[in-house]
CSV table of C-alpha atoms in Angstrom, one decimal:
chain,number,residue,atom,x,y,z
A,272,MET,CA,31.4,31.8,10.2
A,273,LYS,CA,30.1,35.2,8.9
A,274,ASN,CA,26.9,35.7,6.8
A,275,SER,CA,27.6,37.3,3.5
A,276,ASP,CA,24.3,36.1,1.8
A,277,ALA,CA,20.9,37.5,2.7
A,278,VAL,CA,19.5,34.0,2.6
A,279,TRP,CA,21.9,33.0,5.4
A,280,ASP,CA,20.3,35.7,7.6
A,281,LEU,CA,16.9,34.2,6.8
A,282,VAL,CA,18.2,30.8,8.1
A,283,ASP,CA,19.4,32.5,11.3
A,284,ARG,CA,16.0,34.0,12.0
A,285,LYS,CA,14.3,30.5,12.0
A,286,ARG,CA,17.0,28.7,14.0
A,287,GLU,CA,15.1,28.2,17.2
A,288,ALA,CA,12.0,26.9,15.5
A,289,PHE,CA,13.9,24.3,13.5
A,290,PHE,CA,16.2,23.3,16.4
A,291,SER,CA,12.9,22.6,18.2
A,292,LEU,CA,11.6,20.6,15.3
A,293,SER,CA,14.7,18.4,15.2
A,294,ASP,CA,14.5,17.8,19.0
A,295,ARG,CA,10.8,16.8,18.8
A,296,VAL,CA,11.6,14.3,16.1
A,297,TRP,CA,14.5,13.0,18.2
A,298,ASP,CA,12.1,12.6,21.2
A,299,THR,CA,9.8,10.3,19.1
A,300,PRO,CA,12.1,8.0,17.2
A,301,GLU,CA,10.2,5.9,14.6
A,302,THR,CA,11.5,3.3,12.2
A,303,ASN,CA,10.8,2.5,8.5
A,304,TYR,CA,7.3,3.6,7.3
A,305,GLU,CA,6.1,4.1,10.9
A,306,GLU,CA,7.2,7.7,11.2
A,307,TYR,CA,3.6,9.0,11.8
A,308,ARG,CA,4.4,11.5,14.5
A,309,SER,CA,7.6,12.7,12.8
A,310,SER,CA,5.8,13.1,9.5
A,311,ALA,CA,3.0,15.0,11.2
A,312,GLU,CA,5.5,17.4,12.8
A,313,HIS,CA,7.1,18.1,9.5
A,314,ALA,CA,3.7,18.6,7.8
A,315,ALA,CA,2.6,21.0,10.5
A,316,MET,CA,5.8,23.0,10.3
A,317,LEU,CA,5.5,23.2,6.5
A,318,GLU,CA,2.0,24.5,6.8
A,319,ALA,CA,2.9,27.0,9.5
A,320,GLU,CA,5.7,28.3,7.2
A,321,GLY,CA,3.2,28.8,4.3
A,322,PHE,CA,4.1,25.8,2.0
A,323,ARG,CA,1.5,24.0,-0.1
A,324,VAL,CA,1.6,20.5,1.5
A,325,ALA,CA,0.9,17.1,-0.1
A,326,ARG,CA,0.7,14.1,2.3
A,327,GLY,CA,0.9,10.5,1.6
A,328,ILE,CA,2.8,10.9,-1.7
A,329,ALA,CA,3.8,7.8,-3.8
A,330,GLY,CA,1.3,5.7,-1.8
A,331,MET,CA,3.3,6.0,1.4
A,332,PRO,CA,1.4,7.5,4.4
A,333,THR,CA,4.5,9.1,6.0
A,334,ALA,CA,5.9,10.6,2.8
A,335,LEU,CA,5.1,14.3,2.1
A,336,MET,CA,6.1,17.2,0.0
A,337,GLY,CA,5.8,21.0,0.6
A,338,GLU,CA,6.1,23.5,-2.3
A,339,ALA,CA,6.4,27.3,-2.4
A,340,GLY,CA,6.9,29.8,-5.2
A,341,GLU,CA,5.5,30.1,-8.7
A,342,GLY,CA,7.0,29.4,-12.2
A,343,GLY,CA,10.7,29.2,-12.9
A,344,PRO,CA,12.9,26.2,-12.1
A,345,VAL,CA,12.0,23.6,-9.5
A,346,ILE,CA,14.7,22.9,-6.8
A,347,ALA,CA,14.1,20.0,-4.5
A,348,ILE,CA,15.7,19.7,-1.0
A,349,LEU,CA,15.4,16.2,0.4
A,350,GLY,CA,14.9,15.4,4.0
A,351,GLU,CA,14.5,12.3,6.2
A,352,PHE,CA,13.2,11.5,9.7
A,353,ASP,CA,13.4,7.8,10.3
A,354,ALA,CA,15.2,6.3,13.3
A,355,LEU,CA,16.9,2.9,14.0
A,356,PRO,CA,15.8,0.1,16.3
A,357,GLY,CA,17.6,-0.8,19.5
A,358,LEU,CA,19.5,2.5,19.9
A,359,SER,CA,17.5,4.3,22.6
A,360,GLN,CA,19.8,6.5,24.6
A,361,GLN,CA,19.7,9.4,27.0
A,362,ALA,CA,20.5,12.7,25.3
A,363,GLY,CA,23.9,14.4,26.1
A,364,LEU,CA,25.2,11.5,28.2
A,365,ALA,CA,28.6,10.1,27.3
A,366,SER,CA,27.8,6.6,28.7
A,367,GLU,CA,25.4,4.1,27.4
A,368,ARG,CA,22.0,4.5,29.1
A,369,PRO,CA,18.8,3.7,27.1
A,370,LEU,CA,15.7,5.8,27.7
A,371,VAL,CA,13.7,2.7,26.7
A,372,PRO,CA,15.4,-0.7,26.8
A,373,GLY,CA,15.4,-2.0,23.3
A,374,GLY,CA,13.8,1.2,22.0
A,375,ASN,CA,14.5,3.2,18.9
A,376,GLY,CA,17.0,6.0,18.5
A,377,HIS,CA,18.2,8.5,15.9
A,378,GLY,CA,21.5,6.7,15.3
A,379,CYS,CA,22.1,8.3,11.9
A,380,GLY,CA,21.0,11.9,12.7
A,381,HIS,CA,17.9,11.9,10.6
A,382,ASN,CA,16.2,14.2,13.1
A,383,LEU,CA,18.7,16.8,12.1
A,384,LEU,CA,18.7,15.8,8.4
A,385,GLY,CA,15.0,16.5,7.9
A,386,ALA,CA,14.8,19.7,10.0
A,387,GLY,CA,17.9,21.1,8.4
A,388,SER,CA,16.6,20.5,4.9
A,389,MET,CA,13.3,22.1,5.7
A,390,MET,CA,15.2,25.0,7.3
A,391,ALA,CA,17.0,25.6,4.0
A,392,ALA,CA,13.8,25.3,2.0
A,393,THR,CA,12.0,27.8,4.2
A,394,ALA,CA,14.8,30.3,3.9
A,395,VAL,CA,14.7,30.0,0.1
A,396,LYS,CA,10.9,30.4,0.2
A,397,ASP,CA,11.1,33.6,2.3
A,398,TYR,CA,13.8,35.0,-0.1
A,399,LEU,CA,11.7,34.3,-3.2
A,400,GLU,CA,8.6,35.9,-1.6
A,401,ALA,CA,10.5,39.0,-0.6
A,402,SER,CA,12.3,39.5,-3.9
A,403,GLY,CA,9.5,38.5,-6.3
A,404,ILE,CA,11.9,36.0,-8.1
A,405,LYS,CA,10.2,33.3,-10.1
A,406,GLY,CA,11.1,29.8,-9.0
A,407,ARG,CA,9.8,26.9,-6.9
A,408,ILE,CA,11.4,25.3,-3.9
A,409,ARG,CA,10.2,22.0,-2.6
A,410,TYR,CA,10.9,20.1,0.6
A,411,TYR,CA,10.5,16.3,0.2
A,412,GLY,CA,10.0,14.4,3.5
A,413,CYS,CA,11.3,11.0,2.7
A,414,PRO,CA,10.6,8.1,5.1
A,415,ALA,CA,12.4,4.8,5.5
A,416,GLU,CA,15.9,5.6,4.2
A,417,GLU,CA,17.3,2.9,6.6
A,418,GLY,CA,16.6,-0.1,4.5
A,419,GLY,CA,13.1,1.0,3.2
A,420,SER,CA,14.3,2.7,0.0
A,421,SER,CA,11.3,5.1,-0.1
A,422,LYS,CA,13.0,7.4,-2.6
A,423,GLY,CA,13.1,4.6,-5.1
A,424,PHE,CA,9.3,4.2,-4.8
A,425,MET,CA,9.0,8.0,-5.1
A,426,VAL,CA,11.1,8.0,-8.3
A,427,ARG,CA,8.9,5.1,-9.6
A,428,ALA,CA,5.8,7.2,-8.9
A,429,GLY,CA,7.2,10.1,-10.8
A,430,VAL,CA,7.3,12.7,-8.0
A,431,PHE,CA,10.6,14.0,-9.2
A,432,ASP,CA,9.7,14.1,-12.9
A,433,ASP,CA,9.5,17.9,-13.1
A,434,VAL,CA,12.4,18.6,-10.7
A,435,ASP,CA,15.4,20.4,-12.2
A,436,ILE,CA,17.9,19.9,-9.4
A,437,ALA,CA,17.9,17.9,-6.1
A,438,ILE,CA,19.9,18.9,-3.0
A,439,SER,CA,20.5,17.0,0.2
A,440,TRP,CA,22.9,16.6,3.1
A,441,HIS,CA,23.8,14.1,5.9
A,442,PRO,CA,25.1,14.5,9.4
A,443,ALA,CA,28.8,13.6,9.7
A,444,PRO,CA,32.0,14.4,11.7
A,445,PHE,CA,33.3,16.7,8.9
A,446,ALA,CA,31.8,19.4,6.6
A,447,GLY,CA,32.2,19.4,2.8
A,448,VAL,CA,30.7,18.3,-0.4
A,449,ASN,CA,29.9,14.6,-0.4
A,450,ASN,CA,32.1,12.4,-2.6
A,451,PRO,CA,29.3,10.9,-4.8
A,452,ILE,CA,30.2,7.2,-4.3
A,453,SER,CA,27.8,4.7,-2.9
A,454,LEU,CA,26.9,1.1,-3.5
A,455,ALA,CA,23.8,0.1,-5.5
A,456,CYS,CA,21.9,-2.5,-3.5
A,457,ASN,CA,19.0,-4.9,-3.3
A,458,GLU,CA,17.5,-6.4,-0.2
A,459,ILE,CA,15.8,-9.7,-1.2
A,460,ASN,CA,14.1,-12.5,0.7
A,461,PHE,CA,14.6,-16.2,-0.3
A,462,HIS,CA,11.8,-18.3,0.9
A,463,PHE,CA,12.5,-22.1,0.8
A,464,SER,CA,9.7,-24.6,1.1
A,465,GLY,CA,10.3,-28.3,1.8
A,466,ARG,CA,8.4,-31.2,3.5
A,467,ALA,CA,7.9,-31.7,7.3
A,468,SER,CA,8.5,-35.1,8.8
A,469,HIS,CA,9.6,-36.9,12.0
A,470,ALA,CA,13.3,-36.2,12.1
A,471,SER,CA,14.0,-39.7,13.7
A,472,ALA,CA,11.2,-42.0,12.6
A,473,SER,CA,10.9,-40.9,9.0
A,474,PRO,CA,13.8,-38.6,8.1
A,475,HIS,CA,13.9,-39.9,4.6
A,476,LEU,CA,10.4,-38.4,3.9
A,477,GLY,CA,11.5,-34.9,5.0
A,478,ARG,CA,13.0,-32.2,2.8
A,479,SER,CA,14.6,-29.5,5.0
A,480,ALA,CA,14.1,-25.9,4.0
A,481,LEU,CA,16.6,-25.0,6.7
A,482,ASP,CA,19.2,-27.2,5.1
A,483,ALA,CA,18.6,-25.3,1.9
A,484,VAL,CA,19.2,-22.0,3.7
A,485,GLU,CA,22.5,-23.3,5.2
A,486,LEU,CA,23.7,-24.6,1.8
A,487,MET,CA,22.8,-21.3,0.1
A,488,ASN,CA,24.8,-19.4,2.7
A,489,VAL,CA,27.8,-21.7,2.1
A,490,GLY,CA,27.5,-21.2,-1.6
A,491,VAL,CA,27.4,-17.5,-1.4
A,492,ASN,CA,30.4,-17.5,0.9
A,493,TYR,CA,32.3,-19.3,-1.8
A,494,LEU,CA,31.0,-16.7,-4.3
A,495,ARG,CA,32.7,-13.9,-2.4
A,496,GLU,CA,36.1,-14.9,-3.8
A,497,HIS,CA,34.8,-14.4,-7.3
A,498,MET,CA,33.0,-11.0,-7.1
A,499,PRO,CA,34.4,-7.5,-7.4
A,500,SER,CA,36.3,-6.3,-4.4
A,501,THR,CA,34.0,-3.3,-3.9
A,502,ALA,CA,30.9,-5.5,-3.7
A,503,ARG,CA,29.3,-6.6,-0.4
A,504,ILE,CA,26.9,-9.4,0.5
A,505,HIS,CA,25.3,-9.6,3.9
A,506,TYR,CA,22.6,-12.0,5.2
A,507,ALA,CA,20.3,-12.8,8.1
A,508,VAL,CA,18.2,-15.9,8.7
A,509,THR,CA,14.7,-14.5,9.5
A,510,ASP,CA,12.8,-17.7,9.7
A,511,THR,CA,14.4,-21.0,10.8
A,512,GLY,CA,11.1,-22.9,10.4
A,513,GLY,CA,10.6,-23.6,14.1
A,514,HIS,CA,12.5,-24.5,17.2
A,515,ALA,CA,11.9,-28.3,17.4
A,516,PRO,CA,15.0,-30.3,16.4
A,517,ASN,CA,12.9,-33.4,16.0
A,518,VAL,CA,10.9,-31.9,13.1
A,519,VAL,CA,12.3,-31.5,9.6
A,520,GLN,CA,11.7,-27.8,8.9
A,521,ALA,CA,9.3,-27.4,6.0
A,522,ARG,CA,10.0,-23.7,5.6
A,523,ALA,CA,12.8,-21.3,6.2
A,524,THR,CA,13.7,-17.8,5.0
A,525,VAL,CA,17.0,-15.9,4.6
A,526,ARG,CA,17.2,-12.2,3.7
A,527,TYR,CA,20.2,-11.0,1.6
A,528,LEU,CA,21.5,-7.5,1.2
A,529,ILE,CA,23.6,-7.4,-2.0
A,530,ARG,CA,25.6,-4.3,-2.8
A,531,ALA,CA,27.8,-3.4,-5.8
A,532,ARG,CA,29.5,-0.2,-7.2
A,533,SER,CA,27.0,0.3,-10.1
A,534,LEU,CA,23.6,-0.7,-11.2
A,535,PRO,CA,24.8,-3.1,-14.0
A,536,GLU,CA,27.2,-4.7,-11.6
A,537,LEU,CA,24.4,-5.2,-9.0
A,538,LEU,CA,22.1,-6.8,-11.5
A,539,ASP,CA,24.8,-9.3,-12.5
A,540,LEU,CA,25.7,-10.2,-8.9
A,541,LEU,CA,22.0,-10.5,-8.0
A,542,GLY,CA,21.6,-13.1,-10.8
A,543,ARG,CA,24.5,-15.1,-9.5
A,544,VAL,CA,23.1,-15.1,-5.9
A,545,LYS,CA,19.8,-16.3,-7.3
A,546,ASN,CA,21.5,-19.1,-9.1
A,547,VAL,CA,23.1,-20.2,-5.8
A,548,ALA,CA,19.7,-20.2,-4.2
A,549,GLU,CA,18.3,-22.4,-7.0
A,550,GLY,CA,21.3,-24.8,-6.6
A,551,ALA,CA,20.6,-25.1,-2.8
A,552,ALA,CA,17.0,-25.9,-3.5
A,553,LEU,CA,18.0,-28.5,-6.1
A,554,MET,CA,20.4,-30.2,-3.7
A,555,THR,CA,17.8,-30.4,-0.9
A,556,GLY,CA,14.7,-31.3,-2.9
A,557,THR,CA,13.0,-28.1,-1.9
A,558,THR,CA,11.7,-25.1,-3.8
A,559,VAL,CA,12.7,-21.5,-3.5
A,560,ARG,CA,10.8,-18.2,-4.1
A,561,SER,CA,12.5,-14.9,-4.0
A,562,GLU,CA,11.1,-11.4,-3.5
A,563,ILE,CA,12.8,-8.1,-3.6
A,564,ALA,CA,12.0,-5.9,-0.5
A,565,SER,CA,14.0,-2.8,-1.3
A,566,GLY,CA,16.7,-1.4,-3.5
A,567,ASP,CA,18.9,1.6,-4.1
A,568,ALA,CA,20.8,2.8,-7.1
A,569,ASN,CA,24.4,4.0,-6.8
A,570,LEU,CA,25.0,7.8,-6.6
A,571,VAL,CA,25.6,9.6,-9.8
A,572,GLY,CA,27.9,12.6,-9.3
A,573,ASN,CA,27.6,16.0,-10.9
A,574,THR,CA,30.8,18.1,-11.2
A,575,PRO,CA,29.2,21.5,-11.8
A,576,LEU,CA,26.9,21.1,-8.8
A,577,GLU,CA,29.7,19.9,-6.5
A,578,ALA,CA,31.9,22.8,-7.6
A,579,LEU,CA,29.0,25.2,-6.9
A,580,MET,CA,28.3,23.9,-3.5
A,581,HIS,CA,32.0,23.8,-2.5
A,582,SER,CA,32.3,27.5,-3.5
A,583,HIS,CA,29.5,28.3,-1.0
A,584,LEU,CA,31.2,26.2,1.7
A,585,GLU,CA,34.5,28.1,1.1
A,586,ARG,CA,32.7,31.5,1.5
A,587,LEU,CA,30.8,30.5,4.7
A,588,GLY,CA,33.7,28.5,6.3
A,589,PRO,CA,33.2,25.6,8.7
A,590,PRO,CA,30.7,25.6,11.6
A,591,VAL,CA,31.8,27.7,14.5
A,592,PHE,CA,32.0,25.5,17.7
A,593,ASP,CA,32.9,26.9,21.1
A,594,ASP,CA,35.0,25.5,24.0
A,595,ALA,CA,32.0,24.0,25.6
A,596,ASP,CA,31.1,22.1,22.4
A,597,ARG,CA,34.7,20.8,22.1
A,598,ALA,CA,34.7,19.7,25.7
A,599,ILE,CA,31.6,17.7,25.4
A,600,ALA,CA,32.8,16.1,22.1
A,601,ALA,CA,36.1,15.2,23.8
A,602,LYS,CA,34.1,13.4,26.5
A,603,PHE,CA,32.4,11.3,23.8
A,604,GLN,CA,35.8,10.6,22.2
A,605,GLU,CA,36.8,8.9,25.4
A,606,THR,CA,34.2,6.2,24.6
A,607,PHE,CA,35.7,5.6,21.1
A,608,SER,CA,38.6,3.4,20.1
A,609,ALA,CA,41.7,4.8,18.4
A,610,GLU,CA,40.6,2.9,15.4
A,611,ASP,CA,37.2,4.7,15.4
A,612,ILE,CA,38.9,8.1,15.3
A,613,ALA,CA,41.4,7.1,12.7
A,614,ALA,CA,38.6,5.7,10.5
A,615,SER,CA,36.7,9.0,10.6
A,616,PHE,CA,39.7,10.8,9.1
A,617,GLU,CA,40.4,8.0,6.7
A,618,ARG,CA,36.9,7.9,5.3
A,619,PHE,CA,37.2,11.6,4.3
A,620,GLY,CA,40.7,11.3,3.0
A,621,LEU,CA,42.1,13.4,5.8
A,622,LYS,CA,45.3,13.1,7.8
A,623,LEU,CA,44.8,12.1,11.4
A,624,ARG,CA,45.0,15.0,13.8
A,625,LYS,CA,45.2,13.8,17.4
A,626,GLY,CA,43.2,15.8,19.9
A,627,LEU,CA,40.8,17.3,17.4
A,628,ALA,CA,37.3,16.7,18.8
A,629,LEU,CA,35.1,18.7,16.3
A,630,CYS,CA,35.5,19.7,12.7
A,631,ASP,CA,37.3,23.0,12.1
A,632,MET,CA,37.7,23.0,8.3
A,633,ILE,CA,36.0,22.2,5.0
A,634,PHE,CA,37.2,19.0,3.4
A,635,PRO,CA,38.1,19.2,-0.3
A,636,PRO,CA,35.9,17.8,-3.1
A,637,GLU,CA,36.3,14.1,-3.9
A,638,SER,CA,37.9,13.4,-0.5
A,639,GLY,CA,38.3,9.8,0.4
A,640,ASN,CA,38.9,6.8,-1.9
A,641,GLY,CA,35.3,5.5,-1.8
A,642,THR,CA,36.2,2.2,-0.3
A,643,LEU,CA,34.4,2.8,3.0
A,644,VAL,CA,30.9,3.5,1.7
A,645,GLY,CA,27.4,2.2,2.2
A,646,SER,CA,24.1,2.6,0.3
A,647,THR,CA,21.5,5.4,0.1
A,648,ASP,CA,18.2,5.8,-1.7
A,649,VAL,CA,19.4,9.3,-2.7
A,650,GLY,CA,21.3,7.3,-5.3
A,651,THR,CA,18.1,6.4,-7.1
A,652,VAL,CA,17.1,10.1,-7.2
A,653,SER,CA,20.5,11.0,-8.7
A,654,TRP,CA,19.8,8.8,-11.8
A,655,VAL,CA,16.8,10.8,-12.7
A,656,VAL,CA,17.6,14.3,-11.4
A,657,PRO,CA,21.1,16.1,-11.2
A,658,THR,CA,21.8,15.8,-7.5
A,659,VAL,CA,24.3,17.2,-5.0
A,660,GLN,CA,24.8,16.4,-1.3
A,661,MET,CA,27.0,17.8,1.4
A,662,ARG,CA,28.1,16.4,4.8
A,663,GLY,CA,27.4,18.6,7.8
A,664,ALA,CA,29.6,18.4,10.9
A,665,THR,CA,27.2,17.6,13.7
A,666,TYR,CA,29.0,15.2,16.1
A,667,ALA,CA,32.4,14.3,17.6
A,668,ILE,CA,35.1,12.9,15.2
A,669,GLY,CA,35.3,9.2,15.6
A,670,THR,CA,31.6,8.7,16.4
A,671,PRO,CA,30.6,5.3,15.0
A,672,GLY,CA,27.6,5.4,12.7
A,673,HIS,CA,24.4,3.8,14.0
A,674,SER,CA,25.6,3.9,17.6
A,675,TRP,CA,24.3,5.1,21.0
A,676,GLN,CA,27.0,7.7,21.0
A,677,LEU,CA,25.5,9.3,17.8
A,678,VAL,CA,22.0,9.2,19.3
A,679,ALA,CA,23.3,10.9,22.5
A,680,GLN,CA,24.7,13.8,20.6
A,681,GLY,CA,21.6,14.5,18.5
A,682,LYS,CA,20.3,17.3,20.7
A,683,LEU,CA,23.6,19.0,21.7
A,684,PRO,CA,24.3,22.6,20.7
A,685,ALA,CA,27.1,21.3,18.3
A,686,ALA,CA,24.5,19.3,16.5
A,687,HIS,CA,22.2,22.3,16.1
A,688,LYS,CA,25.1,24.5,14.9
A,689,GLY,CA,26.1,21.9,12.3
A,690,MET,CA,22.5,21.6,11.1
A,691,GLU,CA,22.2,25.3,10.7
A,692,HIS,CA,25.5,25.4,8.8
A,693,ALA,CA,24.3,22.8,6.4
A,694,ALA,CA,21.0,24.6,5.9
A,695,LYS,CA,22.8,27.8,4.9
A,696,ILE,CA,24.9,26.0,2.3
A,697,MET,CA,21.8,24.2,0.8
A,698,ALA,CA,19.8,27.4,0.8
A,699,SER,CA,22.4,29.6,-0.9
A,700,THR,CA,23.2,26.8,-3.4
A,701,ALA,CA,19.5,26.5,-4.3
A,702,LEU,CA,19.1,30.3,-4.8
A,703,ASP,CA,22.2,30.4,-7.0
A,704,LEU,CA,20.6,27.8,-9.2
A,705,ILE,CA,17.2,29.5,-9.3
A,706,THR,CA,18.8,32.8,-10.3
A,707,ASN,CA,21.3,31.4,-12.8
A,708,PRO,CA,19.7,29.2,-15.5
A,709,ASP,CA,23.1,28.5,-17.0
A,710,LEU,CA,24.1,26.6,-13.8
A,711,ILE,CA,21.1,24.3,-14.2
A,712,ALA,CA,21.9,23.8,-17.9
A,713,SER,CA,25.5,22.9,-17.1
A,714,ALA,CA,24.4,20.4,-14.4
A,715,LYS,CA,21.9,18.8,-16.7
A,716,ALA,CA,24.5,18.5,-19.5
A,717,ASP,CA,26.9,16.8,-17.0
A,718,HIS,CA,24.2,14.4,-15.9
A,719,ALA,CA,23.3,13.4,-19.4
A,720,ALA,CA,26.9,12.8,-20.3
A,721,ARG,CA,27.5,10.6,-17.3
A,722,LEU,CA,24.5,8.4,-18.1
A,723,ASP,CA,25.0,8.3,-21.9
A,724,GLY,CA,24.6,4.6,-22.9
A,725,THR,CA,23.6,3.4,-19.5
A,726,PRO,CA,19.8,3.2,-19.2
A,727,PHE,CA,18.3,3.6,-15.8
A,728,VAL,CA,16.8,0.5,-14.2
A,729,ASN,CA,15.1,1.1,-11.0
A,730,PRO,CA,16.3,-1.6,-8.5
A,731,ILE,CA,12.8,-1.8,-7.2
A,732,PRO,CA,10.7,-3.7,-9.7
A,733,ASP,CA,7.2,-2.4,-10.6
A,734,GLU,CA,5.5,-5.3,-8.8
A,735,VAL,CA,7.1,-4.5,-5.5
A,736,ASP,CA,5.1,-2.4,-3.1
A,737,PRO,CA,6.5,-0.3,-0.2
A,738,PRO,CA,6.8,-2.6,2.9
A,739,LEU,CA,4.2,-0.7,4.9
A,740,PRO,CA,3.7,-2.0,8.4
A,741,GLU,CA,0.5,-3.9,7.6
A,742,LYS,CA,2.2,-5.6,4.7
A,743,ARG,CA,5.3,-6.8,6.5
A,744,ASP,CA,6.0,-10.5,7.0
A,745,GLY,CA,4.8,-11.7,10.4
């Protein structure tokens, strides 16, 4: 990996500061909308680097934005810093050992994601200042990607309305341009209300809300046979109405996560699930109230942006890992199953290479068939702004997502190298766009053509507020 762009040298100069930022966020893992220390670290770094900083944007205390530059196009680089519950793990250790039993951990690499994105934005800022080029670079610190859908609330608040292009990345086992396929989703609570009674002396007077939840789950399970094969439905009973079997439960709540390949498909499937809930209430003599908690749109691709980013990846080449990096990665691979490793290659449309512990190539655009995908709130941004993402190779091939193994690798030298590599690609891609207005025009034309005839409907309704800690259900 040899620098051929001046902005890549600017990334190099800041590596230690941003590696330290990533590690500090790793050290204080915080979950949805509670990322107060992580957000503060990001704000302090932005101010130290000379950005104009806005905190608490879109009504979310841990959301922030830093801007630098004047005039010209506006390029946004998106970052995240939220962790996951129950994944506390000692750094660098290839055996499960929580630092805090039951504690949080960065099981999706968002400590790297946020720091790497800000690293790229800082390099672009420094380049614009040194060259006198007109243009604005923004870093958006986005909380609660893991089920909180903060970017959907940010879109609704209009914080991207004047942005020309959005750029992001995500830690992965391989490096390349992200195949822009994800599932639109809604997370929705169904609250059933019935009537309590003595389960033995007066069962006929009771109306069980828990029965309604169970019947709803049965109905949705039958629905699975008659929905698109790419759709997904998951559920968790969050309130059973109590623990006494001799009381008919007067309340119960089940939370559903409904996913579909596109926004229109999601809205149709959501309506069908709601019908099942109404049917369950009718059968049990209860009532049901539903409330959407979060929602993400599916990703909208952009061929010109993806081709541009891939060209930068080809020039830079893959991250350069050394023998020590590969040895540590191989140790982690010993904790994976053969299926874990094969699935990593399959997801990116690559042929299995036995014995390969770390990425040594750039995967081609549109790799993978899009069947092994989840959801991301970047998707909502991509409906209102032409957006491109890359995957950055930061951990051993085969590492399961949302696992202690991924947490354990979050501070390793290989993770830092992969983060720096991603920062370079995002920085040079952003500068290419700022200095070539025709590239932005081409991306906007592609975006408009893809959405022609498909109006954007934010999957988060206007009446839904961000589920801030003080507003969560007890």
